[in-house]
Short mmCIF file of C-alpha atoms in Angstrom, two decimals:
data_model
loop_
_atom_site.label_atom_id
_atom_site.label_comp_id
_atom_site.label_asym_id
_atom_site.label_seq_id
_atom_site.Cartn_x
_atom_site.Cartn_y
_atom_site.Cartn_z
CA UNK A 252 55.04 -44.56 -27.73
CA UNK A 253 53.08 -47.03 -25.75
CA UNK A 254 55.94 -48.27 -23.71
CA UNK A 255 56.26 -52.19 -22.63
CA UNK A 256 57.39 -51.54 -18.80
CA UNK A 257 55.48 -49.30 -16.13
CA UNK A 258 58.70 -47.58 -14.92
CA UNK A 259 58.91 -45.46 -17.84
CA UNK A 260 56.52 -42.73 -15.59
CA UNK A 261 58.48 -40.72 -13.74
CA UNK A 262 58.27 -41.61 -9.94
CA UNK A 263 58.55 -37.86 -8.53
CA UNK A 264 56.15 -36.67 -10.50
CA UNK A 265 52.12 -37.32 -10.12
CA UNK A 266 50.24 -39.11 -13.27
CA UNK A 267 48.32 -36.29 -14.69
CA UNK A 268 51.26 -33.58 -14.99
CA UNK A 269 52.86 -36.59 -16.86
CA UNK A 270 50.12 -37.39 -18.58
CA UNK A 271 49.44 -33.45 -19.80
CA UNK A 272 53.21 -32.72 -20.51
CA UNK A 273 53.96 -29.69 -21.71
CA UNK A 274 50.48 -28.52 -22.06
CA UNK A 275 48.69 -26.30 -19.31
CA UNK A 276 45.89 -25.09 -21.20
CA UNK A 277 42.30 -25.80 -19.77
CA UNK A 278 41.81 -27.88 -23.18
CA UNK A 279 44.92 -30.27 -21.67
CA UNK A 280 43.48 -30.73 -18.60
CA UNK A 281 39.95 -31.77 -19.97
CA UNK A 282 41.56 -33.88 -22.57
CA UNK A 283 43.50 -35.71 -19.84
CA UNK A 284 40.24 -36.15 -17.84
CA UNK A 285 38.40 -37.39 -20.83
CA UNK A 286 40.95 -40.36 -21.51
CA UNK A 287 41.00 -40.90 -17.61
CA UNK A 288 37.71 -41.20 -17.66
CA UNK A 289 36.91 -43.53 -20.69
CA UNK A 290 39.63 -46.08 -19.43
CA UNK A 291 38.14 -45.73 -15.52
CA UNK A 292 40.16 -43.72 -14.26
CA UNK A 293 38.86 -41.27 -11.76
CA UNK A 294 39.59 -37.83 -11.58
CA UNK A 295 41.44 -37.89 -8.35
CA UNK A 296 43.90 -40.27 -9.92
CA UNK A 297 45.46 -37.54 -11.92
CA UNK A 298 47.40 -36.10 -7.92
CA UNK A 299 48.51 -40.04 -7.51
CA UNK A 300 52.35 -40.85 -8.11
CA UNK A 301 53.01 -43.88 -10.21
CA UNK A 302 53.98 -45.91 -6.81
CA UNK A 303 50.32 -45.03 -5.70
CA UNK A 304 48.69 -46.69 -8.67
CA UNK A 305 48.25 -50.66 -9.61
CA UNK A 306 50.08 -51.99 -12.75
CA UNK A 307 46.80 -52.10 -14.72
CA UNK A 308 46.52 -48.96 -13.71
CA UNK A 309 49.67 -47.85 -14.66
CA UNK A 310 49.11 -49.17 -18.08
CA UNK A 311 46.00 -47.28 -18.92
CA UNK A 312 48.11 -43.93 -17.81
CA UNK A 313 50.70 -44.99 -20.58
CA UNK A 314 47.74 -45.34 -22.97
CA UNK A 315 46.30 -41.66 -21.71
CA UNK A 316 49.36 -40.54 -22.44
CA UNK A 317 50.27 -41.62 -26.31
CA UNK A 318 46.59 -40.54 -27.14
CA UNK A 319 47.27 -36.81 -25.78
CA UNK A 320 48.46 -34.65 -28.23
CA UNK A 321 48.35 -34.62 -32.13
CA UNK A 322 49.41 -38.31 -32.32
CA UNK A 323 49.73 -39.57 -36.53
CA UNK A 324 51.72 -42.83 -35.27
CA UNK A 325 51.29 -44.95 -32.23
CA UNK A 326 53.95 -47.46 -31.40
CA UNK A 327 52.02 -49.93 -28.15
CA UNK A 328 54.74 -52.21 -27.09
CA UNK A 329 52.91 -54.94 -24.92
CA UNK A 330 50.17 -52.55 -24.02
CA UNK A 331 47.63 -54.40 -21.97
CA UNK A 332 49.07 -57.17 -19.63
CA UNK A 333 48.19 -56.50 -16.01
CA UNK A 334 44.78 -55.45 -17.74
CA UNK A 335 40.99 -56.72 -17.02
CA UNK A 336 39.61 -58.07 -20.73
CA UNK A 337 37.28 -55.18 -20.69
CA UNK A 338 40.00 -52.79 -20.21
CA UNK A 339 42.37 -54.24 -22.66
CA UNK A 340 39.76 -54.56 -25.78
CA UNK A 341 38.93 -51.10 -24.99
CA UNK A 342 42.33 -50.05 -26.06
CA UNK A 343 42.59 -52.79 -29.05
CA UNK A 344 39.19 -50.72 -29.81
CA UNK A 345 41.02 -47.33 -29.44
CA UNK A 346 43.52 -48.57 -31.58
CA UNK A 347 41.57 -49.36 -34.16
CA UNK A 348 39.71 -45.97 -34.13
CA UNK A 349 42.71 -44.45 -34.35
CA UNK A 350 43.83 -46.43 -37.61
CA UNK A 351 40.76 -45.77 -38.68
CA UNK A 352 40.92 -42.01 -38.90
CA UNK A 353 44.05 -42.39 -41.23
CA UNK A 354 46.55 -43.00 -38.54
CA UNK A 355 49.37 -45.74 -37.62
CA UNK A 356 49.68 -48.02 -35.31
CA UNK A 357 52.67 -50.53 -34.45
CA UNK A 358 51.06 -52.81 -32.04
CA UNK A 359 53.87 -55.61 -30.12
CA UNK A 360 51.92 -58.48 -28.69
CA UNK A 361 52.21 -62.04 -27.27
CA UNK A 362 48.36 -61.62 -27.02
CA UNK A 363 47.44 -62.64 -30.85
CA UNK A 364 44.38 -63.10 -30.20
CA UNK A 365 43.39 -59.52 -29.19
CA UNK A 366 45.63 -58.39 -32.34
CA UNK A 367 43.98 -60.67 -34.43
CA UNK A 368 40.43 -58.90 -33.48
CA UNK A 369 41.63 -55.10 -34.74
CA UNK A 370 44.83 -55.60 -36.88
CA UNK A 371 45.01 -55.11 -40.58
CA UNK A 372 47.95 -57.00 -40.89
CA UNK A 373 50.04 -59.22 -38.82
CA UNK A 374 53.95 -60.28 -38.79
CA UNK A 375 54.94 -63.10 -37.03
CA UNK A 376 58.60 -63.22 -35.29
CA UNK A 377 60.59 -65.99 -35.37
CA UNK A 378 64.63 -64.84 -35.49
CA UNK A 379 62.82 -62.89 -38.35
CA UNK A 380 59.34 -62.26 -40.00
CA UNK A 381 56.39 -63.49 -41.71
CA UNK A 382 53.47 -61.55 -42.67
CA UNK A 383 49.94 -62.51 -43.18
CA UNK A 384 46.17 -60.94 -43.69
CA UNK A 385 44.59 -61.29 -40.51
CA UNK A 386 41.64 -63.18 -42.87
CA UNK A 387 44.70 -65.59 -43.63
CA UNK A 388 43.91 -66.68 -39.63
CA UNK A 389 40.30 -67.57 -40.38
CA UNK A 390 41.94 -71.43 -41.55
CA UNK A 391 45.46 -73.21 -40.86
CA UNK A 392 46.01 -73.55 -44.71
CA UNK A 393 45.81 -69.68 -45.91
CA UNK A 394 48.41 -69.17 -43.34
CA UNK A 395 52.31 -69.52 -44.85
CA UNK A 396 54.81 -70.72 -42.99
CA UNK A 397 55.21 -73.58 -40.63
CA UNK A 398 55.77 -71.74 -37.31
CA UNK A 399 52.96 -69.89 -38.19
CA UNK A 400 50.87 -72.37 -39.15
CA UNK A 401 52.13 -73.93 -35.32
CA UNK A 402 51.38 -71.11 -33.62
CA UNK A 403 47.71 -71.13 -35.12
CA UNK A 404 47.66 -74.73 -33.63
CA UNK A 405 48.68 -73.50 -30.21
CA UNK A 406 46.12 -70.95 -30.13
CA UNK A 407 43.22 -72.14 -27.63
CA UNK A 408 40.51 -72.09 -29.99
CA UNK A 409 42.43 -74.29 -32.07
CA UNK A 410 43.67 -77.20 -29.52
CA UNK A 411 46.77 -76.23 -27.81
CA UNK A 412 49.06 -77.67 -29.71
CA UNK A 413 52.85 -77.44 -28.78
CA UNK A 414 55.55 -78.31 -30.67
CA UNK A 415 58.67 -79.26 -29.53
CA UNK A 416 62.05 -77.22 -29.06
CA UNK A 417 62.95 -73.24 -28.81
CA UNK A 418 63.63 -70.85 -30.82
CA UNK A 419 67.18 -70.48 -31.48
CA UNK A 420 69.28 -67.54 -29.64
CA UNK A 421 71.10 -65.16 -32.51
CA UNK A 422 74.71 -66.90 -31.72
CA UNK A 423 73.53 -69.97 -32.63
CA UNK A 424 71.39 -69.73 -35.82
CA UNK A 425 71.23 -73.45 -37.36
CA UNK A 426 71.50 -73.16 -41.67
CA UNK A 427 69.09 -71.87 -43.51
CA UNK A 428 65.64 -72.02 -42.52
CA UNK A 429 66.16 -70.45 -38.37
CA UNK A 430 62.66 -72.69 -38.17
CA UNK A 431 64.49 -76.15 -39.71
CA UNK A 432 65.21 -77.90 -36.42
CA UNK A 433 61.52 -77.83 -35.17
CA UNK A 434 59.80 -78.29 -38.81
CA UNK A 435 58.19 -81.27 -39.95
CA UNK A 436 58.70 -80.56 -43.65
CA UNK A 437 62.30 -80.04 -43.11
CA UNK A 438 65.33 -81.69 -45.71
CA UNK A 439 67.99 -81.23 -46.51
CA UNK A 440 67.40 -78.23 -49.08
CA UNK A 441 66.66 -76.23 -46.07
CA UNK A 442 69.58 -75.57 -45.24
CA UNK A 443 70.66 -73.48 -48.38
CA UNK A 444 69.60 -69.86 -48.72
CA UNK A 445 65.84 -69.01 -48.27
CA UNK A 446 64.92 -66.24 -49.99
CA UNK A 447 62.06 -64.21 -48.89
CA UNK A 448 58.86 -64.09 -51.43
CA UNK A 449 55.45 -62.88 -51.74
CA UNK A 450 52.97 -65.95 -51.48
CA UNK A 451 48.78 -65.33 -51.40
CA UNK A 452 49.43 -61.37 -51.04
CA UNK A 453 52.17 -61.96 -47.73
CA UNK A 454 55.85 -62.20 -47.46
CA UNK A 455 57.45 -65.67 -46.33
CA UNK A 456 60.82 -67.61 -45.75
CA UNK A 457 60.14 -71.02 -46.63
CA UNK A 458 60.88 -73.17 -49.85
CA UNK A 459 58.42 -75.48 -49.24
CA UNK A 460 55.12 -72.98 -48.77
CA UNK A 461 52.66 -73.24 -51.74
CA UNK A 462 50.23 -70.93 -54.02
CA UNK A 463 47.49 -74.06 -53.54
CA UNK A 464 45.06 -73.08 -50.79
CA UNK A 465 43.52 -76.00 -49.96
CA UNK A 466 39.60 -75.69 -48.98
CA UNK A 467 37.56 -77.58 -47.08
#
């Protein structure tokens, strides 16, 4: 586990014990002082405690620490904010190596366009899921559903389009389609059941997304 917050290290006890567990085999240490070192960390920041270190810092400690020991899954919740770019596509890299050599990884982002650059596959949240090829990003119209195709929009590449509204809390789910209020193509159909199907090789929630790709 890549944990979201900082504050999972434990504050009485210094970074590279932490980071080492268990382990206090020569072979632990050097392993620890490899992954300190590829994510610039110097050696003396192994005898730091957490409240000693910055929050970038901090992150690439939590990222030392999932890539210890004989890892087959990694689960990175929010694993790079408070990171310099460099530092943060280093670990979308390590990621990617690590899928790569028949591995897992779970990766939790706002950042979609770092995920976009090493996933496989992505699902978008909205009070539930989509899923799409990360090719399916190359164009608005291989992409599904109608947030998704939004969020595309919003993405800076792409214009920085916003739509307007939120998304809904859990008590207060409208009918049907949780994206209905904010869609363009919504009627009144929406509001029935919307069952989930497979559509261009990815899952969607939306009666009115097509096969037809349409090229330009």
């Amino acid at each position: 586990l890549v944990p979201q917050s900082v504050n999972y290290l434990d504050p009485l006890m210094k970074v590279g014990k932490q980071v080492r567990g268990t382990e206090r085999s020569k072979h632990a240490l050097q392993r620890q002082r490899e992954l300190f070192l590829s994510y610039g960390l110097q050696e003396e920041t192994e005898d730091l405690y957490p409240f000693e270190c910055s929050g970038g810092m901090s992150r690439r400690i939590l990222l030392s620490t999932a890539l210890m020991g004989n890892t087959r899954l990694l689960i990175a919740d929010e694993p790079t904010p408070g990171m310099e770019l460099a530092m943060a596509k280093k670990a979308m890299e390590d990621f990617r190596k690590f899928a790569d050599a028949g591995n897992g990884v779970l990766l939790i982002t706002h950042d979609i366009e770092l995920a976009l650059e090493v996933a496989d596959r992505i699902a978008i949240f909205y009070a539930g899921t989509t899923e799409a090829l990360v090719s399916d990003f190359q164009s608005e119209e291989r992409l599904r559903h109608p947030y998704t195709k939004a969020l595309w929009r919003a993405m800076p590449g792409n214009g920085f389009q916003v739509i307007p509204g939120n998304q809904p809390y859990v008590k207060d789910l409208p009918k049907g389609c949780v994206f209905g209020p904010r869609c363009p193509q919504f009627s009144k159909e929406c509001e029935g059941e919307i069952p989930e199907r497979v559509v261009r090789c990815g899952t969607v929630r939306c009666i009115k997304c097509s096969e037809k790709i349409v090229r330009k």
